[in-house]
Coordinates of C-alpha atoms and ligand atoms in Angstrom, one line a residue:
M233 CA -19.9 -3.9 1.4
A234 CA -17.7 -2.4 -1.2
S235 CA -17.8 -0.6 -4.4
V236 CA -15.4 -0.9 -7.5
Y237 CA -14.6 1.3 -10.5
I238 CA -12.6 -0.2 -13.4
H239 CA -11.3 2.1 -16.3
I240 CA -10.9 0.9 -19.7
P241 CA -9.2 4.0 -21.4
F242 CA -9.3 3.2 -24.9
C243 CA -11.6 4.6 -27.6
Q244 CA -11.9 4.0 -31.5
R245 CA -12.2 7.9 -32.0
I246 CA -12.0 11.0 -29.9
C247 CA -15.1 12.9 -29.2
S248 CA -14.8 16.6 -29.8
Y249 CA -15.8 17.5 -26.3
C250 CA -14.1 14.9 -24.2
D251 CA -11.2 15.3 -21.8
F252 CA -11.6 12.0 -20.0
P253 CA -8.3 9.8 -19.6
K254 CA -8.2 7.8 -22.9
R255 CA -6.4 7.0 -26.1
V256 CA -7.2 5.6 -29.4
S257 CA -7.2 1.8 -29.2
K258 CA -4.6 -0.6 -30.5
T259 CA -5.4 -4.4 -29.8
I260 CA -2.0 -5.4 -28.6
E261 CA -2.1 -2.4 -26.1
I262 CA -5.4 -3.4 -24.9
D263 CA -4.4 -7.0 -24.2
R264 CA -1.2 -5.8 -22.2
Y265 CA -3.5 -3.4 -20.3
L266 CA -5.9 -6.1 -19.3
D267 CA -3.1 -8.3 -18.2
A268 CA -1.9 -5.3 -15.9
L269 CA -5.4 -4.7 -14.8
E270 CA -5.7 -8.1 -13.5
K271 CA -2.3 -7.8 -11.6
E272 CA -3.4 -4.6 -10.0
V273 CA -6.6 -6.0 -8.8
N274 CA -4.6 -9.0 -7.4
L275 CA -2.4 -6.3 -5.5
Y276 CA -5.4 -5.4 -3.4
S277 CA -7.3 -8.1 -1.2
I278 CA -10.9 -7.0 -1.3
E279 CA -12.7 -9.2 1.3
E280 CA -15.8 -7.2 1.3
K281 CA -18.6 -8.3 -1.1
L282 CA -19.3 -6.0 -4.0
E283 CA -22.7 -4.0 -4.0
T284 CA -21.7 -2.0 -7.1
L285 CA -19.1 -2.5 -9.8
Y286 CA -18.6 0.1 -12.6
I287 CA -16.8 -0.5 -15.8
G288 CA -16.3 2.9 -17.4
G289 CA -14.0 4.6 -20.0
G290 CA -12.8 5.4 -22.4
T291 CA -15.0 2.8 -24.2
P292 CA -15.3 -0.7 -22.5
S293 CA -17.7 -1.8 -25.2
L294 CA -14.6 -2.0 -27.7
L295 CA -13.3 -5.0 -25.8
T296 CA -13.5 -8.0 -28.3
I297 CA -14.9 -11.3 -27.4
S298 CA -11.3 -12.7 -26.4
Q299 CA -10.6 -9.5 -24.4
L300 CA -13.8 -10.1 -22.6
S301 CA -12.6 -13.3 -21.3
K302 CA -9.6 -11.5 -19.9
L303 CA -12.0 -9.1 -18.2
K304 CA -14.1 -12.2 -16.9
K305 CA -10.9 -13.3 -15.0
I306 CA -10.7 -9.9 -13.4
V307 CA -14.2 -9.8 -12.5
S308 CA -14.1 -13.4 -11.1
R309 CA -11.7 -12.1 -8.3
F310 CA -14.7 -10.2 -6.7
T311 CA -17.6 -11.8 -4.6
F312 CA -20.9 -9.9 -5.2
A313 CA -23.5 -9.3 -2.6
N314 CA -27.0 -10.8 -3.0
K315 CA -28.2 -7.6 -4.4
Y316 CA -25.7 -5.8 -6.6
E317 CA -25.5 -3.3 -9.5
F318 CA -22.9 -4.0 -12.2
T319 CA -22.7 -1.4 -15.1
I320 CA -20.9 -1.3 -18.2
E321 CA -20.4 1.8 -20.5
C322 CA -21.1 1.1 -24.0
N323 CA -21.2 2.9 -27.2
P324 CA -24.2 1.9 -29.4
E325 CA -22.2 1.0 -32.5
H326 CA -20.2 -1.8 -30.6
I327 CA -23.0 -3.7 -29.2
T328 CA -23.7 -7.1 -30.6
K329 CA -25.8 -10.1 -29.3
E330 CA -22.6 -12.2 -28.9
K331 CA -21.1 -9.4 -26.5
L332 CA -24.4 -8.9 -24.6
L333 CA -24.6 -12.6 -23.9
I334 CA -21.0 -12.5 -22.4
Y335 CA -22.0 -9.3 -20.3
K336 CA -24.8 -11.4 -18.8
E337 CA -22.4 -14.3 -18.0
L338 CA -20.1 -11.8 -16.2
G339 CA -23.1 -10.6 -14.2
I340 CA -23.5 -7.2 -15.9
N341 CA -27.1 -6.1 -15.1
R342 CA -26.8 -2.4 -16.1
I343 CA -25.9 -1.0 -19.5
S344 CA -25.0 2.7 -19.9
L345 CA -25.1 3.9 -23.5
G346 CA -23.2 7.0 -24.6
V347 CA -25.8 8.4 -26.9
Q348 CA -25.4 12.1 -26.4
T349 CA -27.9 13.1 -29.1
F350 CA -30.0 11.6 -31.9
N351 CA -29.5 14.4 -34.3
K352 CA -27.3 13.5 -37.3
R353 CA -25.6 16.9 -37.7
L354 CA -24.8 17.2 -34.0
L355 CA -23.4 13.7 -33.8
K356 CA -21.2 14.5 -36.6
L357 CA -19.9 17.7 -34.9
L358 CA -19.3 15.7 -31.7
N359 CA -17.4 13.1 -33.8
R360 CA -19.6 10.1 -32.4
G361 CA -19.7 6.9 -34.4
H362 CA -23.4 6.1 -34.6
E363 CA -26.5 7.2 -36.0
E364 CA -30.1 7.3 -34.7
S365 CA -31.2 3.9 -36.3
I366 CA -28.2 2.1 -34.6
I367 CA -29.4 3.5 -31.2
Y368 CA -32.7 2.2 -31.7
Q369 CA -31.5 -1.3 -33.0
T370 CA -29.0 -1.5 -30.0
V371 CA -31.7 -0.6 -27.3
N372 CA -34.1 -3.1 -28.7
L373 CA -31.5 -5.9 -28.8
I374 CA -30.4 -5.0 -25.1
K375 CA -34.1 -5.3 -24.0
E376 CA -34.6 -8.6 -26.1
L377 CA -31.9 -10.0 -24.1
G378 CA -33.4 -9.4 -20.8
F379 CA -31.6 -6.2 -19.5
K380 CA -34.0 -4.2 -17.8
N381 CA -31.6 -1.6 -16.4
I382 CA -30.5 0.8 -19.2
N383 CA -29.1 4.2 -19.0
I384 CA -28.7 6.7 -21.9
D385 CA -26.3 9.8 -21.5
I386 CA -27.4 12.8 -23.4
I387 CA -25.7 16.3 -23.8
F388 CA -27.6 19.5 -24.1
A389 CA -26.3 22.9 -24.9
I390 CA -24.1 21.5 -27.8
P391 CA -23.0 24.4 -30.2
F392 CA -25.5 25.0 -33.0
Q393 CA -28.2 22.8 -31.1
T394 CA -31.6 24.5 -30.9
I395 CA -34.6 24.1 -28.6
E396 CA -36.3 22.1 -31.2
D397 CA -33.3 19.8 -31.6
L398 CA -33.3 19.1 -27.9
K399 CA -37.2 18.5 -27.8
S400 CA -36.6 15.9 -30.6
D401 CA -33.9 14.1 -28.6
I402 CA -36.3 13.8 -25.7
N403 CA -39.1 12.6 -27.9
H404 CA -36.6 9.7 -28.8
I405 CA -36.0 9.1 -25.2
K406 CA -39.8 8.7 -24.8
N407 CA -40.0 6.3 -27.6
L408 CA -37.1 4.2 -26.2
D409 CA -38.8 3.9 -22.8
I410 CA -35.6 3.1 -20.8
S411 CA -35.0 3.1 -17.2
H412 CA -32.5 5.8 -16.5
V413 CA -31.4 9.0 -18.3
S414 CA -28.1 11.2 -17.5
A415 CA -28.4 14.6 -19.0
Y416 CA -25.3 16.8 -18.9
S417 CA -24.8 20.3 -20.3
L418 CA -21.8 20.7 -22.6
I419 CA -18.9 22.0 -20.9
L420 CA -15.9 23.5 -22.9
E421 CA -12.9 21.6 -21.4
E422 CA -9.3 22.3 -21.8
K423 CA -7.3 20.5 -24.4
T424 CA -10.3 19.3 -26.5
V425 CA -11.1 19.4 -30.1
F426 CA -14.0 21.8 -29.1
E427 CA -11.6 24.2 -27.3
K428 CA -9.4 24.4 -30.4
M429 CA -12.5 25.0 -32.5
F430 CA -13.8 27.7 -30.1
L431 CA -10.2 29.4 -30.0
E432 CA -10.4 29.5 -34.0
N433 CA -14.0 30.8 -33.8
K434 CA -15.3 27.8 -35.5
I435 CA -18.0 27.1 -32.8
S436 CA -19.6 29.3 -30.2
L437 CA -21.1 28.2 -27.1
V438 CA -24.9 28.2 -26.5
E439 CA -25.9 31.5 -24.6
N440 CA -26.6 31.1 -20.8
E441 CA -30.3 31.9 -21.1
V442 CA -30.6 29.3 -23.7
E443 CA -28.8 26.7 -21.7
A444 CA -30.8 27.4 -18.6
K445 CA -34.0 27.1 -20.9
M446 CA -32.8 23.7 -22.3
Y447 CA -32.1 22.4 -18.7
E448 CA -35.6 23.5 -17.6
I449 CA -37.0 21.6 -20.6
V450 CA -34.9 18.6 -19.7
I451 CA -36.2 18.5 -16.1
T452 CA -39.9 19.1 -17.0
S453 CA -40.1 16.8 -19.8
L454 CA -38.4 14.0 -18.0
K455 CA -40.5 14.4 -15.0
E456 CA -43.6 14.4 -17.3
L457 CA -42.3 11.1 -18.9
G458 CA -42.3 9.5 -15.2
Y459 CA -38.6 9.9 -14.3
I460 CA -37.6 10.9 -10.7
H461 CA -35.3 13.7 -10.9
Y462 CA -32.8 12.6 -8.1
E463 CA -29.4 14.2 -9.0
I464 CA -28.7 17.5 -10.7
S465 CA -28.1 15.6 -14.0
N466 CA -29.7 12.3 -13.5
F467 CA -33.3 10.9 -13.7
A468 CA -34.5 7.4 -13.2
R469 CA -37.7 5.4 -13.2
E470 CA -38.7 4.2 -9.6
G471 CA -36.2 1.5 -8.4
Y472 CA -33.5 2.3 -11.1
L473 CA -31.5 5.1 -9.3
S474 CA -27.8 4.5 -9.9
E475 CA -26.3 2.7 -7.0
H476 CA -22.7 3.2 -8.1
N477 CA -23.0 6.9 -8.6
Q478 CA -24.8 7.4 -5.3
V479 CA -21.6 6.1 -3.6
Y480 CA -19.8 9.0 -5.0
W481 CA -22.6 11.5 -4.2
K482 CA -22.9 10.2 -0.7
N483 CA -19.0 10.6 -0.3
Q484 CA -18.7 6.8 0.5
E485 CA -15.4 4.8 -0.3
Y486 CA -14.7 2.9 -3.2
Y487 CA -11.7 1.1 -5.2
G488 CA -10.5 2.5 -8.4
F489 CA -8.6 0.4 -10.9
G490 CA -7.0 1.1 -14.1
M491 CA -5.1 3.9 -15.8
G492 CA -6.3 7.4 -14.7
A493 CA -8.7 5.8 -12.1
S494 CA -9.1 7.2 -8.7
G495 CA -10.1 5.6 -5.4
Y496 CA -11.3 6.5 -2.0
I497 CA -10.3 4.2 0.8
N498 CA -9.6 4.9 4.5
H499 CA -10.1 8.6 4.1
E500 CA -7.3 8.8 1.3
R501 CA -8.0 9.5 -2.3
Y502 CA -5.4 8.1 -4.6
Y503 CA -5.0 8.7 -8.4
N504 CA -3.5 6.2 -10.6
E505 CA -1.0 6.8 -13.3
D506 CA -2.5 8.4 -16.2
K507 CA -0.3 7.3 -19.0
V508 CA -0.9 3.8 -20.2
N509 CA 2.7 2.8 -20.5
R510 CA 3.5 4.2 -17.1
Y511 CA 0.7 2.3 -15.5
I512 CA 1.7 -0.9 -17.1
E513 CA 5.5 -0.4 -16.2
K514 CA 4.7 0.2 -12.5
I515 CA 2.4 -2.8 -12.5
N516 CA 5.1 -5.0 -13.9
L517 CA 7.4 -3.9 -11.3
N518 CA 4.9 -5.2 -8.8
Q519 CA 4.3 -1.6 -7.7
Y520 CA 0.8 0.0 -6.8
P521 CA 0.2 2.2 -10.0
I522 CA -0.5 5.2 -8.0
K523 CA 0.6 8.6 -9.1
S524 CA -0.5 10.7 -6.0
K525 CA -2.3 10.3 -2.8
D526 CA -4.4 12.9 -0.8
L527 CA -5.0 12.3 2.9
I528 CA -8.4 14.2 3.4
S529 CA -8.5 16.3 6.3
I530 CA -11.8 16.5 8.4
D531 CA -12.3 19.9 7.2
E532 CA -12.0 18.8 3.4
F533 CA -14.1 15.7 4.3
I534 CA -16.8 17.9 5.5
K535 CA -16.7 20.1 2.5
E536 CA -16.8 17.3 0.1
E537 CA -19.8 16.0 1.8
F538 CA -21.5 19.2 0.7
L539 CA -20.1 19.4 -2.6
L540 CA -21.3 16.1 -3.5
G541 CA -24.3 15.8 -1.3
L542 CA -25.9 18.9 -2.6
R543 CA -25.9 17.4 -6.0
L544 CA -28.8 15.0 -4.7
I545 CA -32.2 16.5 -5.1
D546 CA -33.0 14.9 -1.7
G547 CA -30.1 17.0 -0.2
I548 CA -28.2 16.4 3.0
S549 CA -29.6 15.1 6.4
I550 CA -28.5 17.6 9.0
K551 CA -28.8 14.9 11.8
N552 CA -26.6 12.5 9.6
V553 CA -23.9 15.0 9.0
N554 CA -23.7 16.3 12.6
E555 CA -23.4 12.6 13.9
K556 CA -20.9 11.6 11.2
F557 CA -18.6 14.5 12.1
N558 CA -19.5 15.4 15.6
I559 CA -20.3 19.0 14.7
D560 CA -23.3 21.4 14.4
V561 CA -23.2 21.7 10.8
L562 CA -25.6 24.9 10.7
E563 CA -23.0 26.6 12.9
Y564 CA -20.0 25.2 11.0
F565 CA -21.3 26.5 7.6
N566 CA -23.3 29.5 9.0
E567 CA -21.9 32.0 6.8
Q568 CA -22.1 30.0 3.7
L569 CA -25.6 28.7 4.3
Q570 CA -26.9 32.3 5.2
F571 CA -25.5 33.5 1.8
L572 CA -27.2 30.7 -0.1
I573 CA -30.5 31.1 1.6
K574 CA -30.4 34.8 0.9
N575 CA -30.0 34.0 -2.7
G576 CA -32.8 31.6 -2.6
W577 CA -30.7 28.6 -3.9
I578 CA -30.9 26.4 -0.9
S579 CA -33.7 25.5 1.6
I580 CA -33.1 24.2 5.2
T581 CA -35.7 21.8 7.1
D582 CA -34.5 18.6 8.7
K583 CA -32.3 18.6 5.3
I584 CA -30.2 21.1 3.4
K585 CA -31.1 21.0 -0.4
L586 CA -31.0 22.9 -3.4
T587 CA -34.1 24.9 -4.3
Y588 CA -35.5 24.7 -8.0
E589 CA -33.7 27.9 -8.7
G590 CA -30.6 26.7 -6.9
L591 CA -30.4 23.7 -9.5
F592 CA -29.7 26.5 -12.1
Y593 CA -26.8 28.0 -9.9
G594 CA -25.0 24.8 -9.0
N595 CA -21.4 26.2 -9.6
E596 CA -22.2 29.3 -7.5
V597 CA -23.5 27.1 -4.7
F598 CA -20.7 24.8 -4.8
E599 CA -18.0 27.6 -4.8
Q600 CA -19.1 28.0 -1.2
F601 CA -17.7 24.9 -0.1
I602 CA -14.3 24.8 -2.0
Ligands
SF4_549 S1 -16.8 10.7 -24.8 FE1 -16.3 8.4 -24.3 S2 -16.1 7.6 -26.3 FE2 -15.8 9.7 -26.8 S3 -13.7 10.1 -26.5 FE3 -14.5 10.4 -24.5 S4 -14.3 8.4 -23.4 FE4 -14.1 8.0 -25.7

């Protein structure tokens, strides 16, 4: 079984906080890109059946009806397992009935909506292209067409966001009654509009205590609404945990296609070219569009197992790690684990997992395994 990530690196506008590999879209460029993407997929011969396929971005929902037929050709290269999860990331303002029907035809069964907030003032600050009413219309349309697996991404600790604003966002989530929520606290990334605004004193970051309070509200409110908190930032109704993202957190292998995508195959991580023209150029020379590769040593592999696995609320099975790497993990990370226990950030039974307090000190915990 295999997992595949496909990157569509185009956006209509650039969000103030975003540092993902992307650029503002031009139709001709997207067409050329999709042709190159098809060639890249053809360079690999993936015999395994796909359990998960994730089309992310950028903004994949920008693709027009004719561009979706190019995407269909690409997707037709894969064979799916009997039970599979196929996600596409969408911006609410791009969704139409026509596009959703094509998504269904392609086999897409999970829609992930970049909502971020429902608050008009904050949406403007984030430079998003939708407003509250569009989110409701879109989710209703998606449901009408029979999609059951719907995720909404939200961001908290946005500059100027108050606790009341966040509570109002959670109330909207309650009204929408969707199967999955990803809730991330805002991180000030380099080379973003927000970084520039911050350096010019136009915005300030939410204070640490307020951010922690907001995270606490997110956890308790979503749990009260019946969501399972299964990863630091992810919440799902029973039966709707993201299969694709669990591939990453469980440190399993996957193929990555497209500009700026990364993949992890045969203990090797590869990173594709992160400029569209360079990516297309290499493909047209019949070369793999890979910019760099990292062969993962066993030590790095074990560390990654912790960096990723500790994100899962269920934690890491000691028996599984010991068998996978032929080590005694309690001995291997003795110093780090003692430090984390002393601080009350992890617990150890047959599993090693973050405590409730540890959820708020993720960075400090992960530092131990870098
Ligand atoms: S957040 Fe998404 S839509 Fe906004 S610029 Fe980044 S990739 Fe594009």
